[in-house]
Short mmCIF file of C-alpha atoms in Angstrom, two decimals:
data_model
loop_
_atom_site.label_atom_id
_atom_site.label_comp_id
_atom_site.label_asym_id
_atom_site.label_seq_id
_atom_site.Cartn_x
_atom_site.Cartn_y
_atom_site.Cartn_z
CA MET A 225 -21.77 14.05 143.83
CA LYS A 226 -19.56 13.41 140.80
CA VAL A 227 -21.06 12.14 137.56
CA LEU A 228 -19.33 10.97 134.39
CA ILE A 229 -21.34 10.85 131.17
CA VAL A 230 -20.06 8.46 128.52
CA TYR A 231 -21.70 9.41 125.24
CA ALA A 232 -21.45 7.65 121.88
CA HIS A 233 -23.13 9.23 118.87
CA PRO A 234 -21.56 11.01 115.87
CA THR A 235 -24.19 13.74 115.52
CA PRO A 236 -24.53 16.54 118.12
CA SER A 237 -28.08 17.42 116.99
CA SER A 238 -29.27 13.81 117.14
CA LEU A 239 -31.76 12.53 119.69
CA ASN A 240 -28.82 11.07 121.58
CA GLY A 241 -27.02 14.41 121.57
CA THR A 242 -30.17 16.14 122.77
CA LEU A 243 -30.66 13.63 125.60
CA LYS A 244 -27.00 13.94 126.60
CA ASP A 245 -27.29 17.74 126.72
CA HIS A 246 -30.48 17.47 128.74
CA ALA A 247 -28.83 15.05 131.18
CA LEU A 248 -25.99 17.54 131.63
CA LYS A 249 -28.45 20.34 132.32
CA ILE A 250 -30.47 18.37 134.87
CA LEU A 251 -27.42 16.95 136.64
CA LYS A 252 -25.89 20.42 136.86
CA GLU A 253 -29.10 21.82 138.31
CA GLU A 254 -29.00 19.03 140.87
CA GLY A 255 -25.64 20.36 141.96
CA HIS A 256 -23.42 17.53 140.76
CA GLU A 257 -19.89 17.88 139.41
CA LEU A 258 -19.72 16.66 135.82
CA GLN A 259 -17.31 15.21 133.29
CA VAL A 260 -18.19 14.02 129.80
CA SER A 261 -16.47 11.46 127.62
CA ASP A 262 -17.83 12.29 124.17
CA LEU A 263 -16.31 9.32 122.38
CA TYR A 264 -16.92 10.52 118.80
CA LEU A 265 -15.70 14.04 119.57
CA MET A 266 -12.61 12.58 121.24
CA LYS A 267 -12.04 10.37 118.18
CA TRP A 268 -11.75 7.51 120.65
CA LYS A 269 -9.58 4.66 119.35
CA ALA A 270 -12.02 1.76 119.31
CA VAL A 271 -9.70 -1.13 118.60
CA VAL A 272 -7.37 -2.65 121.17
CA ASP A 273 -4.11 -3.65 119.49
CA ALA A 274 -0.34 -3.68 119.92
CA GLU A 275 -0.14 0.11 119.62
CA ASP A 276 -1.80 0.32 123.02
CA PHE A 277 1.22 -1.30 124.62
CA PRO A 278 4.37 0.53 123.49
CA SER A 279 6.45 -1.29 126.09
CA HIS A 280 5.32 -4.67 124.80
CA SER A 281 8.07 -6.41 122.89
CA ASP A 282 7.37 -6.89 119.20
CA SER A 283 9.18 -10.21 119.33
CA SER A 284 6.60 -11.94 121.53
CA PRO A 285 3.00 -12.50 120.43
CA LEU A 286 0.54 -10.00 121.86
CA ASN A 287 -1.65 -11.38 124.63
CA VAL A 288 -4.13 -8.60 125.41
CA VAL A 289 -4.83 -9.86 128.92
CA PHE A 290 -1.24 -9.91 130.08
CA ALA A 291 -0.16 -6.86 128.06
CA SER A 292 -2.96 -4.73 129.51
CA GLY A 293 -2.27 -6.00 133.02
CA GLU A 294 1.43 -5.23 132.73
CA ALA A 295 0.78 -1.78 131.26
CA TYR A 296 -1.72 -1.03 134.04
CA THR A 297 0.46 -2.16 136.91
CA THR A 298 3.63 -0.53 135.56
CA GLY A 299 2.01 2.78 134.60
CA THR A 300 2.78 2.37 130.90
CA GLN A 301 -0.75 2.40 129.56
CA ALA A 302 -1.85 4.47 126.59
CA LYS A 303 -2.60 7.96 127.87
CA ASP A 304 -6.22 7.99 126.72
CA VAL A 305 -6.89 4.72 128.54
CA ALA A 306 -5.36 5.98 131.80
CA VAL A 307 -7.42 9.19 131.59
CA GLU A 308 -10.69 7.25 131.26
CA GLN A 309 -9.78 5.01 134.20
CA GLU A 310 -9.14 8.13 136.30
CA LYS A 311 -12.56 9.49 135.34
CA LEU A 312 -14.19 6.21 136.41
CA LEU A 313 -12.38 6.28 139.75
CA TRP A 314 -13.36 9.93 140.23
CA ALA A 315 -17.08 9.41 139.54
CA ASP A 316 -19.79 8.40 141.97
CA ALA A 317 -22.07 7.56 139.06
CA ILE A 318 -21.61 6.92 135.35
CA VAL A 319 -24.34 7.71 132.83
CA PHE A 320 -24.14 6.00 129.43
CA GLN A 321 -25.99 7.58 126.49
CA PHE A 322 -25.97 5.74 123.17
CA PRO A 323 -28.14 4.36 120.37
CA LEU A 324 -28.81 0.62 120.22
CA TRP A 325 -27.05 -0.46 117.03
CA TRP A 326 -27.60 -4.05 115.92
CA TYR A 327 -28.92 -4.88 119.36
CA GLY A 328 -25.88 -3.75 121.28
CA VAL A 329 -23.63 -0.82 122.12
CA PRO A 330 -21.97 1.03 119.21
CA ALA A 331 -18.49 -0.27 118.32
CA ILE A 332 -16.85 2.89 119.65
CA LEU A 333 -18.36 2.25 123.09
CA LYS A 334 -17.55 -1.45 122.97
CA GLY A 335 -13.98 -0.46 122.23
CA TRP A 336 -14.00 1.97 125.15
CA ILE A 337 -14.86 -0.94 127.43
CA GLU A 338 -12.26 -3.24 125.87
CA ARG A 339 -9.42 -0.72 126.19
CA VAL A 340 -10.30 0.94 129.52
CA TYR A 341 -11.08 -2.36 131.24
CA ALA A 342 -7.48 -3.48 131.64
CA TYR A 343 -6.56 -6.72 133.34
CA ARG A 344 -5.90 -6.10 137.05
CA PHE A 345 -8.10 -2.99 136.82
CA ALA A 346 -11.56 -4.21 135.81
CA TYR A 347 -10.92 -7.95 135.97
CA GLY A 348 -8.40 -10.01 137.86
CA TYR A 349 -9.02 -7.51 140.66
CA LYS A 350 -6.71 -7.79 143.68
CA ASP A 351 -5.22 -11.20 142.96
CA GLY A 352 -5.42 -11.79 139.22
CA THR A 353 -8.18 -14.38 139.52
CA ASN A 354 -11.98 -14.22 139.27
CA ALA A 355 -12.33 -14.20 143.06
CA TYR A 356 -13.74 -10.66 143.09
CA ARG A 357 -16.27 -9.88 140.41
CA PHE A 358 -19.99 -9.53 139.78
CA GLY A 359 -20.74 -7.13 142.58
CA GLU A 360 -17.20 -6.54 143.86
CA GLY A 361 -14.33 -4.82 142.14
CA ILE A 362 -12.55 -1.58 141.38
CA LEU A 363 -15.81 0.28 140.65
CA SER A 364 -17.62 -1.08 143.70
CA GLY A 365 -20.51 1.03 144.94
CA LYS A 366 -20.56 3.43 141.99
CA ARG A 367 -23.85 3.74 140.17
CA ALA A 368 -24.39 3.04 136.48
CA PHE A 369 -27.29 4.49 134.49
CA VAL A 370 -27.86 3.27 130.94
CA SER A 371 -29.89 5.56 128.63
CA VAL A 372 -30.47 4.09 125.19
CA THR A 373 -32.44 4.95 122.08
CA THR A 374 -33.84 2.30 119.74
CA GLY A 375 -35.12 2.25 116.19
CA GLY A 376 -37.78 -0.36 116.89
CA SER A 377 -41.05 0.13 118.70
CA GLU A 378 -41.48 -0.64 122.38
CA ALA A 379 -43.50 -3.74 121.43
CA ASP A 380 -40.53 -5.13 119.49
CA TYR A 381 -38.55 -5.14 122.77
CA GLY A 382 -41.37 -6.46 124.94
CA PRO A 383 -41.29 -9.77 126.84
CA ARG A 384 -42.38 -11.58 123.67
CA GLY A 385 -41.37 -8.92 121.17
CA ILE A 386 -39.52 -10.05 118.05
CA ASN A 387 -36.20 -8.37 118.94
CA GLY A 388 -36.03 -9.84 122.42
CA PRO A 389 -36.38 -7.87 125.67
CA LEU A 390 -34.07 -4.88 125.91
CA ASP A 391 -32.73 -5.84 129.35
CA GLN A 392 -31.73 -9.25 128.00
CA LEU A 393 -30.13 -7.85 124.83
CA LEU A 394 -28.11 -5.43 127.00
CA PHE A 395 -27.28 -8.01 129.69
CA PRO A 396 -23.68 -8.23 128.35
CA LEU A 397 -23.37 -4.50 129.15
CA THR A 398 -25.32 -4.20 132.39
CA HIS A 399 -24.35 -7.47 134.05
CA GLY A 400 -21.22 -8.36 132.09
CA ALA A 401 -19.46 -4.99 131.96
CA LEU A 402 -21.02 -2.75 134.65
CA PHE A 403 -21.99 -5.08 137.50
CA TYR A 404 -18.85 -7.17 136.89
CA PRO A 405 -16.39 -4.65 138.39
CA GLY A 406 -18.84 -3.71 141.14
CA MET A 407 -21.18 -1.04 139.83
CA GLU A 408 -24.78 -0.84 140.99
CA VAL A 409 -26.80 -0.82 137.79
CA LEU A 410 -30.08 1.07 137.65
CA PRO A 411 -32.95 -0.09 135.42
CA ILE A 412 -32.39 0.81 131.77
CA PHE A 413 -33.93 4.05 130.48
CA ALA A 414 -35.06 3.69 126.85
CA VAL A 415 -36.59 5.92 124.19
CA HIS A 416 -38.06 3.70 121.49
CA ALA A 417 -38.87 4.35 117.83
CA ALA A 418 -36.37 7.20 117.80
CA MET A 419 -36.87 8.00 114.11
CA PHE A 420 -40.57 8.62 114.62
CA LEU A 421 -40.35 10.82 117.70
CA ASP A 422 -42.33 14.05 117.31
CA GLU A 423 -41.93 17.24 119.32
CA ALA A 424 -44.32 16.06 122.05
CA GLY A 425 -42.55 12.72 122.21
CA LEU A 426 -39.20 14.44 122.59
CA CYS A 427 -40.54 16.59 125.42
CA ALA A 428 -41.90 13.52 127.17
CA ALA A 429 -38.61 11.67 126.72
CA LYS A 430 -36.55 14.55 128.14
CA SER A 431 -38.92 14.91 131.04
CA ALA A 432 -38.83 11.19 131.83
CA LEU A 433 -35.03 11.13 131.62
CA GLY A 434 -34.81 14.16 133.90
CA GLU A 435 -37.05 12.53 136.51
CA ARG A 436 -34.92 9.39 136.46
CA LEU A 437 -31.69 11.38 136.79
CA LYS A 438 -33.02 13.32 139.76
CA ARG A 439 -33.24 9.94 141.50
CA LEU A 440 -29.81 8.80 140.31
CA PHE A 441 -28.51 8.31 143.83
CA ILE A 442 -31.68 7.05 145.48
CA GLU A 443 -33.29 4.73 142.95
CA GLU A 444 -33.19 1.01 143.71
CA PRO A 445 -30.59 -0.78 141.52
CA THR A 446 -31.28 -3.94 139.55
CA ARG A 447 -30.78 -6.81 141.97
CA PHE A 448 -28.15 -8.79 140.09
CA ARG A 449 -26.90 -11.65 142.25
CA ARG A 450 -23.43 -11.14 143.71
CA GLN A 451 -20.87 -13.83 142.93
CA ASN A 452 -19.78 -13.98 146.56
CA GLY A 453 -23.20 -13.41 148.10
CA GLY A 454 -23.95 -17.10 148.58
CA ASP A 455 -26.05 -17.85 145.49
CA TYR A 456 -23.07 -19.30 143.58
CA PRO A 457 -21.38 -21.61 146.13
CA ASP A 458 -18.66 -22.65 143.65
CA ARG A 459 -18.47 -19.17 141.99
CA HIS A 460 -19.68 -20.70 138.71
CA THR A 461 -23.25 -21.99 138.90
CA LEU A 462 -26.37 -20.97 140.79
CA ALA A 463 -27.13 -23.22 143.74
CA ASP A 464 -29.96 -25.66 143.06
CA HIS A 465 -32.27 -24.05 145.61
CA ILE A 466 -31.92 -20.53 144.12
CA ALA A 467 -34.81 -19.81 141.73
CA PRO A 468 -34.86 -23.52 140.77
CA GLU A 469 -37.51 -23.00 138.09
CA ILE A 470 -35.51 -20.39 136.14
CA SER A 471 -32.52 -20.69 133.83
CA GLY A 472 -30.84 -18.28 131.44
CA LEU A 473 -30.21 -14.58 131.94
CA PRO A 474 -33.23 -13.82 134.19
CA ALA A 475 -31.95 -16.30 136.79
CA HIS A 476 -29.20 -13.83 137.73
CA VAL A 477 -31.60 -11.17 138.96
CA ALA A 478 -32.95 -11.72 142.49
CA MET B 123 -19.20 -23.95 97.60
CA LYS B 124 -17.92 -20.47 98.52
CA VAL B 125 -16.98 -19.65 102.09
CA LEU B 126 -16.00 -16.31 103.64
CA ILE B 127 -14.15 -16.32 106.95
CA VAL B 128 -14.47 -13.16 109.03
CA TYR B 129 -11.74 -13.24 111.64
CA ALA B 130 -11.13 -10.80 114.48
CA HIS B 131 -8.03 -11.24 116.64
CA PRO B 132 -4.83 -9.17 116.75
CA THR B 133 -2.40 -12.07 117.24
CA PRO B 134 -1.74 -14.61 114.46
CA SER B 135 -0.33 -17.22 116.87
CA SER B 136 -3.31 -16.94 119.22
CA LEU B 137 -5.86 -19.70 119.72
CA ASN B 138 -8.18 -17.73 117.44
CA GLY B 139 -5.52 -17.50 114.76
CA THR B 140 -4.85 -21.22 115.06
CA LEU B 141 -8.54 -22.08 114.77
CA LYS B 142 -8.90 -19.75 111.79
CA ASP B 143 -5.94 -21.41 110.04
CA HIS B 144 -7.37 -24.83 110.82
CA ALA B 145 -10.76 -23.82 109.44
CA LEU B 146 -9.06 -22.66 106.23
CA LYS B 147 -7.23 -25.97 105.91
CA ILE B 148 -10.33 -28.11 106.47
CA LEU B 149 -12.55 -26.03 104.19
CA LYS B 150 -9.91 -26.15 101.47
CA GLU B 151 -9.64 -29.92 101.79
CA GLU B 152 -13.42 -30.06 101.45
CA GLY B 153 -13.04 -28.38 98.08
CA HIS B 154 -14.57 -25.01 98.88
CA GLU B 155 -13.51 -21.67 97.45
CA LEU B 156 -12.31 -19.37 100.21
CA GLN B 157 -11.96 -15.71 101.07
CA VAL B 158 -10.81 -14.29 104.39
CA SER B 159 -11.55 -10.94 105.99
CA ASP B 160 -8.81 -10.66 108.61
CA LEU B 161 -10.11 -7.51 110.28
CA TYR B 162 -7.00 -6.70 112.34
CA LEU B 163 -4.65 -7.36 109.42
CA MET B 164 -6.84 -5.18 107.19
CA LYS B 165 -6.77 -2.46 109.87
CA TRP B 166 -10.54 -2.40 109.51
CA LYS B 167 -12.05 1.00 110.39
CA ALA B 168 -14.33 0.10 113.29
CA VAL B 169 -16.22 3.35 113.75
CA VAL B 170 -19.00 4.51 111.45
CA ASP B 171 -18.80 8.28 111.04
CA ALA B 172 -19.11 11.10 108.51
CA GLU B 173 -15.89 10.04 106.75
CA ASP B 174 -17.77 6.99 105.49
CA PHE B 175 -20.06 9.22 103.44
CA PRO B 176 -17.93 11.62 101.39
CA SER B 177 -20.94 12.68 99.36
CA HIS B 178 -22.87 13.60 102.50
CA SER B 179 -23.12 17.35 102.89
CA ASP B 180 -21.28 18.75 105.89
CA SER B 181 -24.01 21.32 106.32
CA SER B 182 -26.72 18.83 107.31
CA PRO B 183 -26.50 16.68 110.44
CA LEU B 184 -25.34 13.12 109.81
CA ASN B 185 -28.09 10.52 110.03
CA VAL B 186 -26.32 7.18 109.69
CA VAL B 187 -29.44 5.36 108.48
CA PHE B 188 -30.18 7.70 105.60
CA ALA B 189 -26.54 8.44 104.76
CA SER B 190 -25.70 4.75 104.50
CA GLY B 191 -28.82 4.07 102.46
CA GLU B 192 -28.04 6.87 100.06
CA ALA B 193 -24.40 5.84 99.71
CA TYR B 194 -25.46 2.23 99.10
CA THR B 195 -28.10 3.00 96.50
CA THR B 196 -26.00 5.59 94.65
CA GLY B 197 -22.78 3.57 94.65
CA THR B 198 -20.88 6.12 96.73
CA GLN B 199 -20.03 3.93 99.67
CA ALA B 200 -16.58 3.74 101.24
CA LYS B 201 -14.57 1.28 99.17
CA ASP B 202 -13.83 -1.07 102.09
CA VAL B 203 -17.54 -1.32 102.89
CA ALA B 204 -18.50 -2.13 99.30
CA VAL B 205 -15.79 -4.81 99.13
CA GLU B 206 -17.14 -6.57 102.22
CA GLN B 207 -20.69 -6.46 100.88
CA GLU B 208 -19.45 -8.08 97.67
CA LYS B 209 -17.80 -10.84 99.68
CA LEU B 210 -21.05 -11.47 101.56
CA LEU B 211 -23.01 -11.66 98.30
CA TRP B 212 -20.36 -13.98 96.84
CA ALA B 213 -20.36 -16.43 99.75
CA ASP B 214 -22.61 -19.42 100.32
CA ALA B 215 -21.52 -19.54 103.96
CA ILE B 216 -19.82 -17.15 106.35
CA VAL B 217 -17.65 -18.40 109.22
CA PHE B 218 -16.98 -15.99 112.08
CA GLN B 219 -13.94 -16.61 114.30
CA PHE B 220 -13.41 -14.33 117.29
CA PRO B 221 -12.81 -14.23 121.06
CA LEU B 222 -15.71 -13.33 123.35
CA TRP B 223 -14.67 -10.00 124.86
CA TRP B 224 -16.85 -8.62 127.62
CA TYR B 225 -19.58 -11.04 126.63
CA GLY B 226 -19.85 -9.93 123.03
CA VAL B 227 -18.02 -9.60 119.73
CA PRO B 228 -14.80 -7.53 119.67
CA ALA B 229 -15.32 -3.86 118.81
CA ILE B 230 -13.61 -4.32 115.43
CA LEU B 231 -16.18 -6.96 114.46
CA LYS B 232 -19.08 -4.92 115.84
CA GLY B 233 -17.85 -2.06 113.68
CA TRP B 234 -17.67 -4.37 110.67
CA ILE B 235 -21.37 -5.11 111.14
CA GLU B 236 -22.28 -1.46 111.67
CA ARG B 237 -20.45 -0.25 108.56
CA VAL B 238 -21.13 -3.15 106.17
CA TYR B 239 -24.79 -3.43 107.12
CA ALA B 240 -25.94 -0.34 105.25
CA TYR B 241 -29.57 0.73 105.17
CA ARG B 242 -31.31 -0.75 102.11
CA PHE B 243 -28.67 -3.50 102.08
CA ALA B 244 -29.02 -5.35 105.40
CA TYR B 245 -32.10 -3.56 106.71
CA GLY B 246 -34.90 -1.71 104.99
CA TYR B 247 -34.57 -4.47 102.38
CA LYS B 248 -36.63 -4.01 99.20
CA ASP B 249 -38.94 -1.23 100.41
CA GLY B 250 -37.14 0.64 103.19
CA THR B 251 -39.38 -0.80 105.91
CA ASN B 252 -39.10 -3.76 108.27
CA ALA B 253 -41.35 -5.88 106.06
CA TYR B 254 -38.54 -8.28 105.18
CA ARG B 255 -36.28 -9.29 108.04
CA PHE B 256 -35.62 -12.10 110.51
CA GLY B 257 -35.39 -14.90 108.01
CA GLU B 258 -35.70 -12.89 104.79
CA GLY B 259 -33.29 -10.39 103.31
CA ILE B 260 -30.25 -9.74 101.17
CA LEU B 261 -28.33 -12.68 102.69
CA SER B 262 -31.23 -15.09 102.49
CA GLY B 263 -30.29 -18.76 102.45
CA LYS B 264 -26.60 -18.26 103.18
CA ARG B 265 -25.25 -20.14 106.17
CA ALA B 266 -23.59 -18.53 109.18
CA PHE B 267 -21.22 -20.40 111.48
CA VAL B 268 -20.04 -18.71 114.69
CA SER B 269 -16.82 -20.02 116.26
CA VAL B 270 -15.91 -18.32 119.51
CA THR B 271 -13.34 -18.70 122.27
CA THR B 272 -14.05 -17.73 125.86
CA GLY B 273 -11.94 -17.01 128.92
CA GLY B 274 -14.43 -18.53 131.33
CA SER B 275 -15.14 -22.20 131.93
CA GLU B 276 -17.97 -24.05 130.22
CA ALA B 277 -19.86 -24.09 133.53
CA ASP B 278 -19.81 -20.27 133.64
CA TYR B 279 -21.79 -20.29 130.37
CA GLY B 280 -24.14 -23.12 131.34
CA PRO B 281 -27.93 -22.78 131.65
CA ARG B 282 -27.48 -21.47 135.20
CA GLY B 283 -23.84 -20.40 134.91
CA ILE B 284 -22.88 -17.02 136.33
CA ASN B 285 -22.09 -15.40 132.96
CA GLY B 286 -25.35 -16.43 131.34
CA PRO B 287 -25.75 -18.98 128.53
CA LEU B 288 -23.49 -18.32 125.55
CA ASP B 289 -26.33 -18.57 123.03
CA GLN B 290 -28.26 -15.89 124.92
CA LEU B 291 -25.24 -13.58 125.29
CA LEU B 292 -24.63 -13.88 121.55
CA PHE B 293 -28.30 -13.60 120.57
CA PRO B 294 -27.69 -10.01 119.37
CA LEU B 295 -25.20 -11.47 116.87
CA THR B 296 -26.90 -14.70 115.84
CA HIS B 297 -30.52 -13.54 115.78
CA GLY B 298 -30.07 -9.79 115.57
CA ALA B 299 -27.30 -9.54 112.97
CA LEU B 300 -27.12 -12.88 111.11
CA PHE B 301 -30.70 -14.19 111.00
CA TYR B 302 -31.99 -10.64 110.51
CA PRO B 303 -30.91 -10.30 106.85
CA GLY B 304 -31.79 -13.91 106.15
CA MET B 305 -28.85 -16.12 107.08
CA GLU B 306 -29.39 -19.63 108.41
CA VAL B 307 -27.43 -19.71 111.65
CA LEU B 308 -25.81 -22.94 112.80
CA PRO B 309 -25.40 -23.72 116.51
CA ILE B 310 -22.48 -21.84 118.07
CA PHE B 311 -19.12 -23.60 118.26
CA ALA B 312 -17.22 -22.64 121.41
CA VAL B 313 -13.83 -23.36 122.94
CA HIS B 314 -13.95 -22.43 126.63
CA ALA B 315 -11.23 -21.54 129.14
CA ALA B 316 -8.94 -20.56 126.28
CA MET B 317 -6.09 -19.45 128.52
CA PHE B 318 -5.88 -22.89 130.14
CA LEU B 319 -5.97 -24.99 126.98
CA ASP B 320 -3.15 -27.55 126.85
CA GLU B 321 -1.83 -29.35 123.80
CA ALA B 322 -4.40 -32.15 124.07
CA GLY B 323 -7.18 -29.62 124.52
CA LEU B 324 -6.04 -27.73 121.44
CA CYS B 325 -6.02 -30.95 119.39
CA ALA B 326 -9.52 -31.75 120.59
CA ALA B 327 -10.74 -28.26 119.79
CA LYS B 328 -9.31 -28.34 116.26
CA SER B 329 -10.76 -31.78 115.66
CA ALA B 330 -14.21 -30.72 116.89
CA LEU B 331 -14.14 -27.58 114.78
CA GLY B 332 -13.11 -29.59 111.73
CA GLU B 333 -15.96 -32.06 112.21
CA ARG B 334 -18.44 -29.20 112.48
CA LEU B 335 -17.07 -27.49 109.36
CA LYS B 336 -17.29 -30.69 107.33
CA ARG B 337 -21.03 -30.50 107.99
CA LEU B 338 -21.24 -26.76 107.23
CA PHE B 339 -23.75 -27.27 104.43
CA ILE B 340 -25.73 -30.15 105.89
CA GLU B 341 -26.07 -29.37 109.60
CA GLU B 342 -29.51 -28.32 110.85
CA PRO B 343 -29.63 -24.55 111.54
CA THR B 344 -30.98 -23.02 114.72
CA ARG B 345 -34.73 -22.74 114.27
CA PHE B 346 -35.19 -19.03 114.84
CA ARG B 347 -38.79 -18.04 114.10
CA ARG B 348 -39.29 -16.15 110.84
CA GLN B 349 -40.96 -12.76 111.09
CA ASN B 350 -43.25 -13.61 108.20
CA GLY B 351 -43.70 -17.29 109.00
CA GLY B 352 -46.94 -16.79 110.92
CA ASP B 353 -45.69 -16.71 114.52
CA TYR B 354 -45.71 -12.89 114.64
CA PRO B 355 -49.08 -11.94 113.13
CA ASP B 356 -48.43 -8.20 113.57
CA ARG B 357 -44.66 -8.50 112.83
CA HIS B 358 -43.90 -7.34 116.38
CA THR B 359 -45.03 -9.81 119.03
CA LEU B 360 -45.35 -13.58 119.22
CA ALA B 361 -48.92 -14.81 118.87
CA ASP B 362 -50.44 -15.87 122.18
CA HIS B 363 -50.68 -19.50 121.17
CA ILE B 364 -46.98 -19.78 120.22
CA ALA B 365 -44.95 -21.18 123.12
CA PRO B 366 -47.33 -19.43 125.55
CA GLU B 367 -45.32 -20.43 128.62
CA ILE B 368 -42.06 -18.84 127.38
CA SER B 369 -40.90 -15.23 127.21
CA GLY B 370 -37.53 -13.60 126.56
CA LEU B 371 -34.89 -14.68 124.09
CA PRO B 372 -35.63 -18.45 124.07
CA ALA B 373 -39.18 -17.77 122.85
CA HIS B 374 -37.78 -16.92 119.41
CA VAL B 375 -36.38 -20.40 118.78
CA ALA B 376 -38.93 -22.95 117.63
#
C-alpha cells in the first residue's frame, strides 16, 4: 500500500524525529511505498494569504474560500499546495507525527491543513455545499493515523485529567480535519511526558508505535458518526434518539 | 484601562476586519488605551524554529523549550517576540478576533502563541515546573475576550451539533492557552454563518459585540477550575468528589 507521513518538528534528533524514522523503517519492512512531507525541512509556508493566489486580482478583497476554490478548479494553485494534494490522493494511508504544542497541532501543520485543504477539494466537495462531509469526501476510505508526543503526563490527559482528554483536545484534527473529507481515523497513538523519557521508555514507545503501524490497514477506526448515515437527519444536529444522554464531542462517536 | 487586540485575518474589509474596527471604536469610546497586533499586516512569523534563537549553538540539537527559556531569561529573544510579550504585560485585557478555520485558530495565531509563550514566561513560571499554571502565572488577573466568526450555522456548534460545541472546540485556546498563564477568560463571542450575513445581521453582530465589550471589565469570567484551588489535590486529576458524574472537558468548569 502507499503511505504518506506528514511530520512537523524542527529537530531531526528529537523524539518526534526518532519516531518518524522508526515509522519509516517499520512501514518499509511491511512492504509499503512511502512518501514523507517533512514540513520544517520543506520550509512549508504556514500562512494562507494573497500570495497563494497569484491569479487573484489585487483590486478585489481576498476571500480565502472563493480564491482557493477558483485556484483549485482552474489549476492555478501554488505549486507546493498542489504537490501536497497529489500526495494525499496518491496515499492509501496518512501518518501524522508531531508534538502537541499548546494542546493542538504545531502552527506549521495547522497551516498545512489550511493551505492544502482548498475549497472544492477538501470542503464544498462535488457541489460546493456541505452535502458531502464527515465521512464522505475527496479522501474517502483513506486511513489516518495520528502519532503525537506530549509534555504532560498520561494522567494529565486522562478522563478527568487537568489538561482534558487527548482525544477531545485533538477532536478538531481527527473529526474536524481528517474525518471531514472522508478519512477513516484510527485511535490516537501518544507518547506522554516526552521530556522525561529514558532509554527503556523510548524502546517501549518505538515498539508500541511499530505494533500499531503493522496493523495500519486492519485496525478498527474510531467510529465517528457519518453526516449522511442517518444520525443527523437535517445534517446539523444529532437526532433525539441517538445517544440521548450525551452531548458535546463524545456524542459524535458511535 | 489598557486593551490589546490580537487580530488574525488577511482581508481588512472582511467580517473579521469589520468586527476588529468596531471593537476599536467601542473600546476607544469607553476611554481605554489601545494597542493592536494585526498579525497579517505585521507579517507575523508563524513558525518557531532555530532562527528564533540566534544565540543557540548550531552544533547542539534545538530543544524549543530550553532554547526559548534561555532566550527569555537572557534577553536574547527575537525582537518581535519580546515586543508581543511587552504588549501582554502592558494590557489589562486582551481581545482576540479571528475566524474559526478547521475548528481552531488560524495558523498565524497558533504560531503567535507558540513563539510568544516562551518557557519561563508563559509556562515553567517562577520555578521551571508546572507548579503555577491554570489560573496562576505571568498573565494573572488579565482578562481575555475571544471573538470568533464561523462558517457553519449556530446549530452546527450546538450541544449536539455535528461540529461539536464551540466552547469545547476552542478549549485548547481558552483553557489551554489563556487560562493557563492566569488570564480570566470571558465567555466566547461568536458570529456564525459568516458567509451568509446580510446587512441587518452585520448590524446585529456589531451591536452585540459592542455590548459585550462595554462589559469587558465587569462580566463574569468562565469558571475554569484553578490547578491550585483544591480541586486537583495532586495537580493532575480532579478529586473524586468534584463533579463526580462528569468527565472530559466540561469537568474543568465549575
